[in-house]
Tab-separated table of N, CA and C in Angstrom:
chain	number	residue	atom	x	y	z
A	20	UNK	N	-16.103	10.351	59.026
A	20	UNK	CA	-16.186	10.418	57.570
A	20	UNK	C	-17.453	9.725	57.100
A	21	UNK	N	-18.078	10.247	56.071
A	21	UNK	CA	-18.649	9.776	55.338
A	21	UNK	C	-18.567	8.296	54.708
A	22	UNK	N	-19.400	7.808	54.660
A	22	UNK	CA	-19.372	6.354	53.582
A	22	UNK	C	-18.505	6.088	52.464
A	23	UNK	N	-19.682	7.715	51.969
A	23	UNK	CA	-19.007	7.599	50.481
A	23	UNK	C	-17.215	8.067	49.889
A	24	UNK	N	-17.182	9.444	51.372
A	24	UNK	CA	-15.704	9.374	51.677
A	24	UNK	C	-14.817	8.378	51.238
A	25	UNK	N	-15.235	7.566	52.595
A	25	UNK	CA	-14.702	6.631	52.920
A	25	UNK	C	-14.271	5.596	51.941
A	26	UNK	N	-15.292	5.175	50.917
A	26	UNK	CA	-15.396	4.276	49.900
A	26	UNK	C	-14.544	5.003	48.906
A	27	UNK	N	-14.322	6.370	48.603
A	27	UNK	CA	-13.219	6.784	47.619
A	27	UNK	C	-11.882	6.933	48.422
A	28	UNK	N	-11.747	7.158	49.926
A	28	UNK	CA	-10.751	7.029	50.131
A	28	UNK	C	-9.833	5.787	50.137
A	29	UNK	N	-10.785	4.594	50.321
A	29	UNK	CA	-10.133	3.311	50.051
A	29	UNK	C	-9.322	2.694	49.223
A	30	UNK	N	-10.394	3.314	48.201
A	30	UNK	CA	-10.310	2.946	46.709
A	30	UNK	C	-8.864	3.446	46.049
A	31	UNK	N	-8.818	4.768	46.301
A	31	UNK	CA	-7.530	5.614	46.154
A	31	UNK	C	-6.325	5.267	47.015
A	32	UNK	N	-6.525	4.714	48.024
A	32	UNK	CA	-5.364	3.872	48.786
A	32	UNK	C	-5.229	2.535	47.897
A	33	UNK	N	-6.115	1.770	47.638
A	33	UNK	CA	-5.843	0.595	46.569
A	33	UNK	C	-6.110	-0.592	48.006
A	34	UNK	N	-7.142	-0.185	49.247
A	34	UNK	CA	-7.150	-1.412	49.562
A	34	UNK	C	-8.441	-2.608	48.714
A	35	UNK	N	-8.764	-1.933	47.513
A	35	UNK	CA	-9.493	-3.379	47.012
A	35	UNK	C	-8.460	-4.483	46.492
A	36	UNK	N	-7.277	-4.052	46.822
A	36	UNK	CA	-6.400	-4.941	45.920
A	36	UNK	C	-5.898	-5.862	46.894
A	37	UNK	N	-6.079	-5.505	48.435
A	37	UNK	CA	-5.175	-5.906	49.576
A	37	UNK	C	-6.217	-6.948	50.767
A	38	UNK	N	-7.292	-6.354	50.386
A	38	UNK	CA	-8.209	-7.155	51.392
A	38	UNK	C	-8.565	-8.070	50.740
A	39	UNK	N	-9.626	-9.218	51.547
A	39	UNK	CA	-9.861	-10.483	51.566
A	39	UNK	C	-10.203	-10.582	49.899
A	40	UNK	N	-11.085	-9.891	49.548
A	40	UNK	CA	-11.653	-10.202	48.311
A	40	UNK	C	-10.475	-9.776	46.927
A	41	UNK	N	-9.065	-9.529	47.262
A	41	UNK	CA	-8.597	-9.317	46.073
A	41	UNK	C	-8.288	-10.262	45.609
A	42	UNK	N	-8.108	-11.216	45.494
A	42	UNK	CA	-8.248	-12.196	44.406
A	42	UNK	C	-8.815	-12.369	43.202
A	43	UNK	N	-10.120	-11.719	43.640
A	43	UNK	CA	-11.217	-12.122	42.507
A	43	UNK	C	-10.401	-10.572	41.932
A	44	UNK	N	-10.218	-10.117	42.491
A	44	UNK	CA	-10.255	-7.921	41.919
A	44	UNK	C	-8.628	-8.533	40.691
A	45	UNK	N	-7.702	-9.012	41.528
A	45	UNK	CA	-6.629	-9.168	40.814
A	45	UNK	C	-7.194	-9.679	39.439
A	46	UNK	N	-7.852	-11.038	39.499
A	46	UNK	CA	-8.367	-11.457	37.679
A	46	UNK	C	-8.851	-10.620	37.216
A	47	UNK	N	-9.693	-9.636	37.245
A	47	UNK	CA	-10.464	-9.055	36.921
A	47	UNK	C	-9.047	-8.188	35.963
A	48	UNK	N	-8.558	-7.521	37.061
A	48	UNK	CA	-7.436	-6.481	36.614
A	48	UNK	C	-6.594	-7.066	35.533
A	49	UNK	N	-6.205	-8.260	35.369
A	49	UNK	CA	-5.545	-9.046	34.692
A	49	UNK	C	-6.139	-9.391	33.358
A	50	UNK	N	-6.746	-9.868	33.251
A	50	UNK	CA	-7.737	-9.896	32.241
A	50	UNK	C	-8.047	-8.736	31.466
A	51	UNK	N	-8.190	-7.792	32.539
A	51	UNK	CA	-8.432	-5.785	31.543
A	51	UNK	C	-7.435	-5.843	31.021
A	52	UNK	N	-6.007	-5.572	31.413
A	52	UNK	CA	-4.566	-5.590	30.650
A	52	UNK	C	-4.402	-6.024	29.900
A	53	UNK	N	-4.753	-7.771	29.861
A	53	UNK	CA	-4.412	-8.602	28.629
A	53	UNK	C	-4.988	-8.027	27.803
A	54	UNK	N	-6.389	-7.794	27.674
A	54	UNK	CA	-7.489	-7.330	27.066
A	54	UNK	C	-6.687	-5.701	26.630
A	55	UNK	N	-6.371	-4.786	27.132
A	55	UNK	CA	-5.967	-3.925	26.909
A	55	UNK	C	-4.666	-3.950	25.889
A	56	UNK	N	-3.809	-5.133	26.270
A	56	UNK	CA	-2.142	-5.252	25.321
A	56	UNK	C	-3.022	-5.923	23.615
A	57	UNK	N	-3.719	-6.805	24.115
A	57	UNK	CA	-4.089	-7.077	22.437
A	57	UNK	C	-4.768	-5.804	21.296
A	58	UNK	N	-5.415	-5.165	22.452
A	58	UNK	CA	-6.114	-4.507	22.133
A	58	UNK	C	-4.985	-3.257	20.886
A	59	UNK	N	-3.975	-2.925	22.016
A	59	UNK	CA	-2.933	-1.689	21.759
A	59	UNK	C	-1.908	-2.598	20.363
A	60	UNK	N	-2.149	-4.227	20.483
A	60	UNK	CA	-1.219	-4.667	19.714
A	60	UNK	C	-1.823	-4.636	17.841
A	61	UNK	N	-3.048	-5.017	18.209
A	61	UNK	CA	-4.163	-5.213	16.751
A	61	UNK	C	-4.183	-3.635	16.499
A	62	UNK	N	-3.792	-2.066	17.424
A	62	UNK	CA	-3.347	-1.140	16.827
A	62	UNK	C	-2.865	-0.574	16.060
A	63	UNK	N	-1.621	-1.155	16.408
A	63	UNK	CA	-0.264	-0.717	15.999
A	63	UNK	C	-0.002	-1.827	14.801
A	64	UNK	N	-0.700	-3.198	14.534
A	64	UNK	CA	-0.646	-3.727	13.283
A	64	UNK	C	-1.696	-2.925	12.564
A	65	UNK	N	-2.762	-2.536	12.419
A	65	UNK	CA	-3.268	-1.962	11.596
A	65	UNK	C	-2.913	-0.500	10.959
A	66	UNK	N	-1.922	0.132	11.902
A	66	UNK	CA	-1.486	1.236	11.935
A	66	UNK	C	-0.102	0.906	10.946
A	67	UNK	N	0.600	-0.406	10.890
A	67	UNK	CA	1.651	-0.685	9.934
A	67	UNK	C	1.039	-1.673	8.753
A	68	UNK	N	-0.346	-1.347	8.820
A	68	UNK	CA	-0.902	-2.064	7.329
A	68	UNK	C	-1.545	-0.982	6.664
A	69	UNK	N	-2.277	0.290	6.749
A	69	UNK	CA	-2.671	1.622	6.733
A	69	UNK	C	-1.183	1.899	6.024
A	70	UNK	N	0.248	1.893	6.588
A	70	UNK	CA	1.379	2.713	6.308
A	70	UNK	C	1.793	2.269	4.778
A	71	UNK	N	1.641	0.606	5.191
A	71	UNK	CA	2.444	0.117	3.982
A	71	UNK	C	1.328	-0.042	2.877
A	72	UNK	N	-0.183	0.095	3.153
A	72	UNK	CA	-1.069	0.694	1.974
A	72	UNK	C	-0.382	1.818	1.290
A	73	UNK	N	-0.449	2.867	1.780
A	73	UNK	CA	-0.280	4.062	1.487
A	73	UNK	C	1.478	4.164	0.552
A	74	UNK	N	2.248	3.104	1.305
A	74	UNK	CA	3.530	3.030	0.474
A	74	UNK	C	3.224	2.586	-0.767
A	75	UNK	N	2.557	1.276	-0.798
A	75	UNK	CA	2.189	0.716	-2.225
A	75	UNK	C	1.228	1.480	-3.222
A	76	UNK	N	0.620	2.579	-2.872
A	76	UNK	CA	-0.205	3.571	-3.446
A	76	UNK	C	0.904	4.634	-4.245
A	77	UNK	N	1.558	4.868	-3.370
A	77	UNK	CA	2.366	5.863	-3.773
A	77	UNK	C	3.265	5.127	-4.812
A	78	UNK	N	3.871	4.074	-4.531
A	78	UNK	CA	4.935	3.389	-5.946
A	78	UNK	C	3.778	3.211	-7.209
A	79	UNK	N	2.538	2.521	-6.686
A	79	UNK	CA	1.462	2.256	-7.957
A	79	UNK	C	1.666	3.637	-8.936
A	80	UNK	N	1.560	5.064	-8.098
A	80	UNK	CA	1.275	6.159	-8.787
A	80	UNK	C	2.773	6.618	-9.792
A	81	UNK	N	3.647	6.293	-8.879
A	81	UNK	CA	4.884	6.500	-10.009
A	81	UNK	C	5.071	5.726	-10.902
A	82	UNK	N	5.327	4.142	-10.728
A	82	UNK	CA	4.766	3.069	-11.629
A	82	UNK	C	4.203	3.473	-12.796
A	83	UNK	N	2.817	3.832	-13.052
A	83	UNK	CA	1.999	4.811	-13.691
A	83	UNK	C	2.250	5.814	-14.334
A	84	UNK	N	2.736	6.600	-13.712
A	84	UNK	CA	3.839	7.796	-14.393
A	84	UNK	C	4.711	7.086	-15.357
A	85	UNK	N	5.432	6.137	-14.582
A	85	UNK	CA	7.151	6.315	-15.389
A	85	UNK	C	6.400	5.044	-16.857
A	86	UNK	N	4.997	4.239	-16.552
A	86	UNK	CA	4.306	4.011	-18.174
A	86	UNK	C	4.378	5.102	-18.803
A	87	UNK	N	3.344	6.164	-18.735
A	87	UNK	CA	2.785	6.799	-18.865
A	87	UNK	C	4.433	7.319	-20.244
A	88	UNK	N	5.386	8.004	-18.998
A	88	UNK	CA	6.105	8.723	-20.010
A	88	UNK	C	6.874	7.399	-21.198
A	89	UNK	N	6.891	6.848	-20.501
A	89	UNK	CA	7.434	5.191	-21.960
A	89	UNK	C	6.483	4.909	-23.074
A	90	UNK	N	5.382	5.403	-22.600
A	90	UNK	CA	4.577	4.958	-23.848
A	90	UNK	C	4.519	6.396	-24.793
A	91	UNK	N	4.630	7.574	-24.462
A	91	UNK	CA	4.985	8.784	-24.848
A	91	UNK	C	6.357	8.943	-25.810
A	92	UNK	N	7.195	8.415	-25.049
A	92	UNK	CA	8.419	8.237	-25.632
A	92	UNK	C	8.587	7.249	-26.939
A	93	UNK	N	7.966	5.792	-26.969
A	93	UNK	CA	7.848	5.151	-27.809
A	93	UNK	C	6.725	5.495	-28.833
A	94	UNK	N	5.981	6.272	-28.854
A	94	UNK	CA	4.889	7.120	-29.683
A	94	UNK	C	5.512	7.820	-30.353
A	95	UNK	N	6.967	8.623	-30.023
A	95	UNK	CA	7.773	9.491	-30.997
A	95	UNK	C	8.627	8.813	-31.545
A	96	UNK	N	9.027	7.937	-31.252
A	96	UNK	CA	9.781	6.632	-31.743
A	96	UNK	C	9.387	6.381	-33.091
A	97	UNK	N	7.923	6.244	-32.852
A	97	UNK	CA	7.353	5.227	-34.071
A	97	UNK	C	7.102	6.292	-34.801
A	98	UNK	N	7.014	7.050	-34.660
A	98	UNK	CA	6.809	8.727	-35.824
A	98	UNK	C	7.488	8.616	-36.987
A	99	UNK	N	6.573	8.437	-37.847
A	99	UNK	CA	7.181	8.502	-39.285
A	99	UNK	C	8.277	9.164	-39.491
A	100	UNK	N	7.897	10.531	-38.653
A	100	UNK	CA	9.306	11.598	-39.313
A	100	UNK	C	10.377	11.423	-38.636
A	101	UNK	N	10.297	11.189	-37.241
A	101	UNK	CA	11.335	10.687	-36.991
A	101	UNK	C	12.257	9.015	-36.996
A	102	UNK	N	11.694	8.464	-37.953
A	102	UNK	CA	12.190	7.151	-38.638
A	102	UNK	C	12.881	7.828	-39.902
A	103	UNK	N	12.301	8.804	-40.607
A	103	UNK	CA	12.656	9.089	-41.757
A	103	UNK	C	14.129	10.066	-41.263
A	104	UNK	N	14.339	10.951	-40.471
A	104	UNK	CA	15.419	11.231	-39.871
A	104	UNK	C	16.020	9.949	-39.708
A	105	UNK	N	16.497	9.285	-38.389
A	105	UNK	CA	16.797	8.170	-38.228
A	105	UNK	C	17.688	7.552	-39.468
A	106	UNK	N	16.806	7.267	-40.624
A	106	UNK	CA	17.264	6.277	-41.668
A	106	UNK	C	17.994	7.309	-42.383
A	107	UNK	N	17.943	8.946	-42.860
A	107	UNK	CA	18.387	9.686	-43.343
A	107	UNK	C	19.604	9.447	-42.950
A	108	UNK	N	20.050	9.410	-41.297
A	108	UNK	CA	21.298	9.920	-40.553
A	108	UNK	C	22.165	8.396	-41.368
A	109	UNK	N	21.625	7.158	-41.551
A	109	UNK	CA	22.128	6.124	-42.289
A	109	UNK	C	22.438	5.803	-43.306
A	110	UNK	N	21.551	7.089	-44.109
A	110	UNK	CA	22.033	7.160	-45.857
A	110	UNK	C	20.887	6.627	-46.542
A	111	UNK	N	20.175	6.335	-45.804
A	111	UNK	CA	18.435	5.619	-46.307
A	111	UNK	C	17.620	6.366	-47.188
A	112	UNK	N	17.040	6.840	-47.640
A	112	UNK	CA	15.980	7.890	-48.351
A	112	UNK	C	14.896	6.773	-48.407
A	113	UNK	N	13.555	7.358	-48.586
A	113	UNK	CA	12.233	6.623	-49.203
A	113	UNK	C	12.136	6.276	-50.512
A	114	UNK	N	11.573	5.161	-51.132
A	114	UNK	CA	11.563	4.761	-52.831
A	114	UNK	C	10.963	5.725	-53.192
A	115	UNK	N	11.293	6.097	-54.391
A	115	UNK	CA	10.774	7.030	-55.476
A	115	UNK	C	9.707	6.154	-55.902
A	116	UNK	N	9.454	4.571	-56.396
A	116	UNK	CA	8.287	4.055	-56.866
A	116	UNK	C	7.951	3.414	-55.663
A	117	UNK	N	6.442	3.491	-55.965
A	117	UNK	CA	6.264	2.690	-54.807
A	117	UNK	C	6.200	1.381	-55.365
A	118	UNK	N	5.681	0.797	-53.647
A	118	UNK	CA	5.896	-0.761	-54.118
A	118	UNK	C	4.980	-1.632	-55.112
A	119	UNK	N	5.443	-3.058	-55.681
A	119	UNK	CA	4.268	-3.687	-56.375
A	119	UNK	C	3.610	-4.336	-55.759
A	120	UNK	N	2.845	-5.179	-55.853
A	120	UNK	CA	1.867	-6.679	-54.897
A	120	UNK	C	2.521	-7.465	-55.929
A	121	UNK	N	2.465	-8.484	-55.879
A	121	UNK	CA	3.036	-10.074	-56.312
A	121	UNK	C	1.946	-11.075	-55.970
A	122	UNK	N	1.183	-11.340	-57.242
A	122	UNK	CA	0.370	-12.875	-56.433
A	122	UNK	C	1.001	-13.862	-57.335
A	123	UNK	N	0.937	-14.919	-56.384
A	123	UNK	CA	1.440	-15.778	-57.172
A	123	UNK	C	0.002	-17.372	-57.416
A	124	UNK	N	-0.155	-17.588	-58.176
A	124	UNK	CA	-0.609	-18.702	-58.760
A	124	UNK	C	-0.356	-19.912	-58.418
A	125	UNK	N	-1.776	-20.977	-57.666
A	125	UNK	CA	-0.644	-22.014	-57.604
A	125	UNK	C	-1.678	-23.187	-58.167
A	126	UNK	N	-1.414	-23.838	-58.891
A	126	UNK	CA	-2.010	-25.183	-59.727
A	126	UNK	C	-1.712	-26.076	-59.031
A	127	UNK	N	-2.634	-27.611	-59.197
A	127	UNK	CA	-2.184	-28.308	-58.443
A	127	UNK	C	-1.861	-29.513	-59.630
């Protein structure tokens, strides 16, 4: 066989892990993993901070809405005509005169 064979057939058996020098190969490997789990962990938190953005986006937008129609609603509220209904249904009518001003005078 070839060298280079040889050097992938090794490799693919996994004796770098078994001969003299695995020690150093094991840290190495160890270190990638760790390196690899933080890696997959700072993922999957950014992937549940992305989610719960997108949740708080979506309530902001209904939030918004359900103003939106309250301030709509209280806009017909304050409607003259429908106050003047309103007070009608109570027996209310509008003054025939209108009102006076009153100042009053004050001496000392």
């Amino acid at each position: 066989m070839s060298k280079v064979k040889q050097g992938v057939y090794d490799f693919l058996r996994g004796s770098f892990l078994t001969d003299d020098s695995a020690f150093k190969n094991w840290r190495i490997i160890i270190f990638v993993v760790i390196l690899l789990l933080i890696m997959i962990s700072s993922a999957h938190s950014a992937d549940k901070k992305v989610i719960k953005i997108a949740e708080l986006n979506k309530r902001t937008r209904e939030l918004r809405a359900e103003y939106v129609d309250t301030g709509t609603i209280l806009m017909r509220m304050k409607m003259e005509s429908s106050i003047r209904e309103k007070a009608k249904a109570r027996g209310l009518k509008p003054s025939e005169t209108p009102p006076k001003k009153i100042k009053v005078t004050y001496k000392d």
